[in-house]
Amino acid sequence: KRQTDKAGNVTYYEYYTAAGRYGLLKKRVEGENSTDERTFEFDWYPSARQAKQEKLSGIKQTDYTYHPNGRLHTRIETDLTGRADFPIRTWTTTFTYYNPGTDTAVARMIVDGPRTAVDDTTITDYSPRGYITKVTNNAAGLTTEYQNHNNRGQPGRIIDFNGKKIGLTYTPRGWLDTI
């Protein structure tokens, strides 16, 4: 299937026809037959119809794994630019949940960056309501805490990596009022 927008740009779509993945996007080509053409390829887990891999040709590849209950476990993004002065770079994001069997609330997100000579992991902790409570940057060993959240999820206090406590207030519309 091809679509042409008002500017004349053509996007080509190809879908899986095999059982298990029928109707899922297999390939998308943006700017087809132009100098700006970009090709995206998709693979899926047939049993769960969840994304397994997305690939932007020559740019990046993203792979996904899931917990048995279908919740996202890891997202691995690989740089495919192939520059001679950089090794292949990979970012791995891992998710844990408060109750992995039934809950959708993320308890922790760990992002392990591409550096291999140092620890470049960033850990973000969340409350059961989904509010960020702490961010730890292991490369520098710095931790910032977010406390006293209001019903909008906005923190009432931030404790930075130096231990400095910063109080925040908000207007009834949710705009930052005072620091």
CSV table of C-alpha atoms in Angstrom, one decimal:
chain,number,residue,atom,x,y,z
A,1,LYS,CA,0.0,0.0,0.0
A,2,ARG,CA,1.3,3.5,-0.8
A,3,GLN,CA,0.2,6.8,0.5
A,4,THR,CA,1.0,10.2,-0.9
A,5,ASP,CA,0.8,13.3,1.3
A,6,LYS,CA,-0.1,16.9,0.2
A,7,ALA,CA,3.6,17.6,-0.5
A,8,GLY,CA,3.9,14.6,-2.8
A,9,ASN,CA,5.9,12.5,-0.5
A,10,VAL,CA,5.2,8.8,-0.9
A,11,THR,CA,5.2,6.3,2.0
A,12,TYR,CA,5.1,2.6,1.2
A,13,TYR,CA,3.6,0.1,3.7
A,14,GLU,CA,4.0,-3.7,3.7
A,15,TYR,CA,2.2,-6.0,6.1
A,16,TYR,CA,2.6,-9.6,7.2
A,17,THR,CA,0.2,-12.1,5.6
A,18,ALA,CA,1.3,-15.3,7.5
A,19,ALA,CA,-0.8,-16.6,10.4
A,20,GLY,CA,0.2,-15.2,13.8
A,21,ARG,CA,1.4,-11.9,12.4
A,22,TYR,CA,-1.3,-11.3,9.9
A,23,GLY,CA,-1.9,-7.6,9.4
A,24,LEU,CA,1.1,-6.4,11.4
A,25,LEU,CA,3.4,-3.9,9.8
A,26,LYS,CA,6.4,-5.5,8.2
A,27,LYS,CA,8.0,-2.6,6.4
A,28,ARG,CA,7.5,1.1,6.0
A,29,VAL,CA,9.5,3.2,3.5
A,30,GLU,CA,9.2,7.0,4.0
A,31,GLY,CA,10.1,9.2,1.0
A,32,GLU,CA,10.0,6.3,-1.3
A,33,ASN,CA,12.2,6.8,-4.4
A,34,SER,CA,13.6,10.1,-3.1
A,35,THR,CA,17.0,11.1,-1.8
A,36,ASP,CA,15.5,11.2,1.7
A,37,GLU,CA,14.2,7.6,1.6
A,38,ARG,CA,14.2,5.8,5.0
A,39,THR,CA,13.3,2.2,5.4
A,40,PHE,CA,11.9,0.8,8.6
A,41,GLU,CA,11.5,-3.0,9.1
A,42,PHE,CA,9.5,-4.7,11.9
A,43,ASP,CA,9.4,-8.1,13.4
A,44,TRP,CA,6.9,-9.4,15.9
A,45,TYR,CA,6.5,-12.2,18.4
A,46,PRO,CA,3.7,-14.2,16.7
A,47,SER,CA,2.1,-15.7,19.8
A,48,ALA,CA,1.7,-12.4,21.6
A,49,ARG,CA,1.6,-10.0,18.6
A,50,GLN,CA,4.2,-7.8,20.4
A,51,ALA,CA,7.1,-6.0,18.8
A,52,LYS,CA,10.3,-8.1,18.7
A,53,GLN,CA,12.5,-5.8,16.6
A,54,GLU,CA,12.4,-2.4,14.8
A,55,LYS,CA,15.1,-1.5,12.4
A,56,LEU,CA,15.8,1.8,10.6
A,57,SER,CA,18.2,0.7,7.9
A,58,GLY,CA,21.8,1.9,8.5
A,59,ILE,CA,20.8,4.0,11.5
A,60,LYS,CA,19.5,1.9,14.5
A,61,GLN,CA,17.9,-1.3,15.6
A,62,THR,CA,15.7,-1.8,18.6
A,63,ASP,CA,15.0,-5.2,20.1
A,64,TYR,CA,12.4,-6.0,22.8
A,65,THR,CA,11.9,-8.8,25.3
A,66,TYR,CA,8.9,-9.3,27.6
A,67,HIS,CA,8.1,-10.8,31.0
A,68,PRO,CA,5.8,-13.9,30.8
A,69,ASN,CA,2.8,-11.8,31.5
A,70,GLY,CA,3.5,-9.6,28.5
A,71,ARG,CA,5.0,-6.6,30.2
A,72,LEU,CA,8.1,-5.0,28.6
A,73,HIS,CA,11.3,-6.4,30.2
A,74,THR,CA,14.1,-5.0,28.1
A,75,ARG,CA,14.6,-2.6,25.2
A,76,ILE,CA,18.0,-2.8,23.5
A,77,GLU,CA,18.8,0.0,21.1
A,78,THR,CA,21.9,-0.5,18.8
A,79,ASP,CA,23.5,2.3,16.8
A,80,LEU,CA,24.0,1.0,13.2
A,81,THR,CA,25.7,4.1,11.7
A,82,GLY,CA,28.9,2.1,11.3
A,83,ARG,CA,31.3,5.0,11.9
A,84,ALA,CA,34.9,3.8,11.9
A,85,ASP,CA,35.8,6.0,14.9
A,86,PHE,CA,33.1,4.5,17.1
A,87,PRO,CA,32.6,0.9,18.1
A,88,ILE,CA,29.0,-0.4,17.9
A,89,ARG,CA,27.1,1.4,20.6
A,90,THR,CA,24.2,-0.2,22.6
A,91,TRP,CA,21.8,1.2,25.1
A,92,THR,CA,19.9,-1.4,27.3
A,93,THR,CA,16.8,-0.4,29.2
A,94,THR,CA,15.4,-2.8,31.8
A,95,PHE,CA,12.1,-2.5,33.5
A,96,THR,CA,11.0,-4.1,36.8
A,97,TYR,CA,7.4,-3.8,38.2
A,98,TYR,CA,5.9,-3.7,41.6
A,99,ASN,CA,4.0,-6.9,41.1
A,100,PRO,CA,5.3,-8.5,37.9
A,101,GLY,CA,2.4,-10.9,37.7
A,102,THR,CA,-0.4,-8.5,37.5
A,103,ASP,CA,0.8,-4.9,37.9
A,104,THR,CA,1.5,-2.4,35.2
A,105,ALA,CA,3.3,0.1,37.5
A,106,VAL,CA,7.0,0.3,36.8
A,107,ALA,CA,9.1,0.2,40.0
A,108,ARG,CA,12.5,0.8,38.4
A,109,MET,CA,14.0,1.6,35.0
A,110,ILE,CA,17.7,0.9,34.5
A,111,VAL,CA,19.4,2.4,31.5
A,112,ASP,CA,22.8,1.0,30.7
A,113,GLY,CA,24.5,3.3,28.2
A,114,PRO,CA,27.0,2.5,25.5
A,115,ARG,CA,30.2,3.2,27.4
A,116,THR,CA,32.3,0.2,28.4
A,117,ALA,CA,35.3,1.8,30.2
A,118,VAL,CA,33.1,3.3,32.9
A,119,ASP,CA,29.7,2.5,34.5
A,120,ASP,CA,27.2,4.7,32.7
A,121,THR,CA,24.1,3.2,34.2
A,122,THR,CA,21.2,5.5,35.2
A,123,ILE,CA,18.6,4.1,37.6
A,124,THR,CA,15.2,5.7,37.9
A,125,ASP,CA,12.9,4.6,40.8
A,126,TYR,CA,9.1,5.2,40.7
A,127,SER,CA,6.4,5.2,43.3
A,128,PRO,CA,3.4,2.8,42.9
A,129,ARG,CA,1.5,5.8,41.4
A,130,GLY,CA,4.2,6.3,38.7
A,131,TYR,CA,5.9,9.3,40.2
A,132,ILE,CA,9.7,9.6,39.9
A,133,THR,CA,11.1,9.2,43.4
A,134,LYS,CA,14.9,8.8,42.8
A,135,VAL,CA,17.4,9.1,40.0
A,136,THR,CA,20.9,7.6,40.4
A,137,ASN,CA,23.6,8.2,37.9
A,138,ASN,CA,26.2,5.5,38.6
A,139,ALA,CA,28.9,7.0,36.4
A,140,ALA,CA,29.2,9.9,38.8
A,141,GLY,CA,27.6,8.2,41.8
A,142,LEU,CA,25.0,11.0,42.1
A,143,THR,CA,21.5,10.6,43.4
A,144,THR,CA,18.6,13.0,43.3
A,145,GLU,CA,15.5,12.3,45.3
A,146,TYR,CA,11.9,13.6,44.5
A,147,GLN,CA,9.5,13.7,47.5
A,148,ASN,CA,6.1,15.0,48.6
A,149,HIS,CA,4.4,14.7,45.3
A,150,ASN,CA,1.0,16.3,44.8
A,151,ASN,CA,-1.9,14.7,43.0
A,152,ARG,CA,-0.5,15.8,39.7
A,153,GLY,CA,2.8,13.9,40.4
A,154,GLN,CA,4.8,17.1,40.8
A,155,PRO,CA,7.4,16.9,43.6
A,156,GLY,CA,7.1,19.2,46.6
A,157,ARG,CA,10.8,18.7,47.5
A,158,ILE,CA,13.9,17.7,45.6
A,159,ILE,CA,17.1,16.6,47.4
A,160,ASP,CA,19.9,17.0,44.9
A,161,PHE,CA,23.2,15.0,44.8
A,162,ASN,CA,24.8,17.5,47.3
A,163,GLY,CA,22.1,17.0,49.9
A,164,LYS,CA,20.6,20.4,49.2
A,165,LYS,CA,16.8,20.4,49.8
A,166,ILE,CA,14.7,22.4,47.4
A,167,GLY,CA,11.1,23.1,48.2
A,168,LEU,CA,8.6,23.6,45.3
A,169,THR,CA,5.1,25.0,45.2
A,170,TYR,CA,2.6,25.1,42.3
A,171,THR,CA,-0.3,27.3,41.3
A,172,PRO,CA,-3.8,25.7,41.1
A,173,ARG,CA,-3.2,25.3,37.4
A,174,GLY,CA,-0.1,23.2,38.1
A,175,TRP,CA,2.5,25.8,37.1
A,176,LEU,CA,5.6,26.1,39.1
A,177,ASP,CA,5.0,29.0,41.6
A,178,THR,CA,8.0,29.1,44.0
A,179,ILE,CA,11.3,27.4,44.5
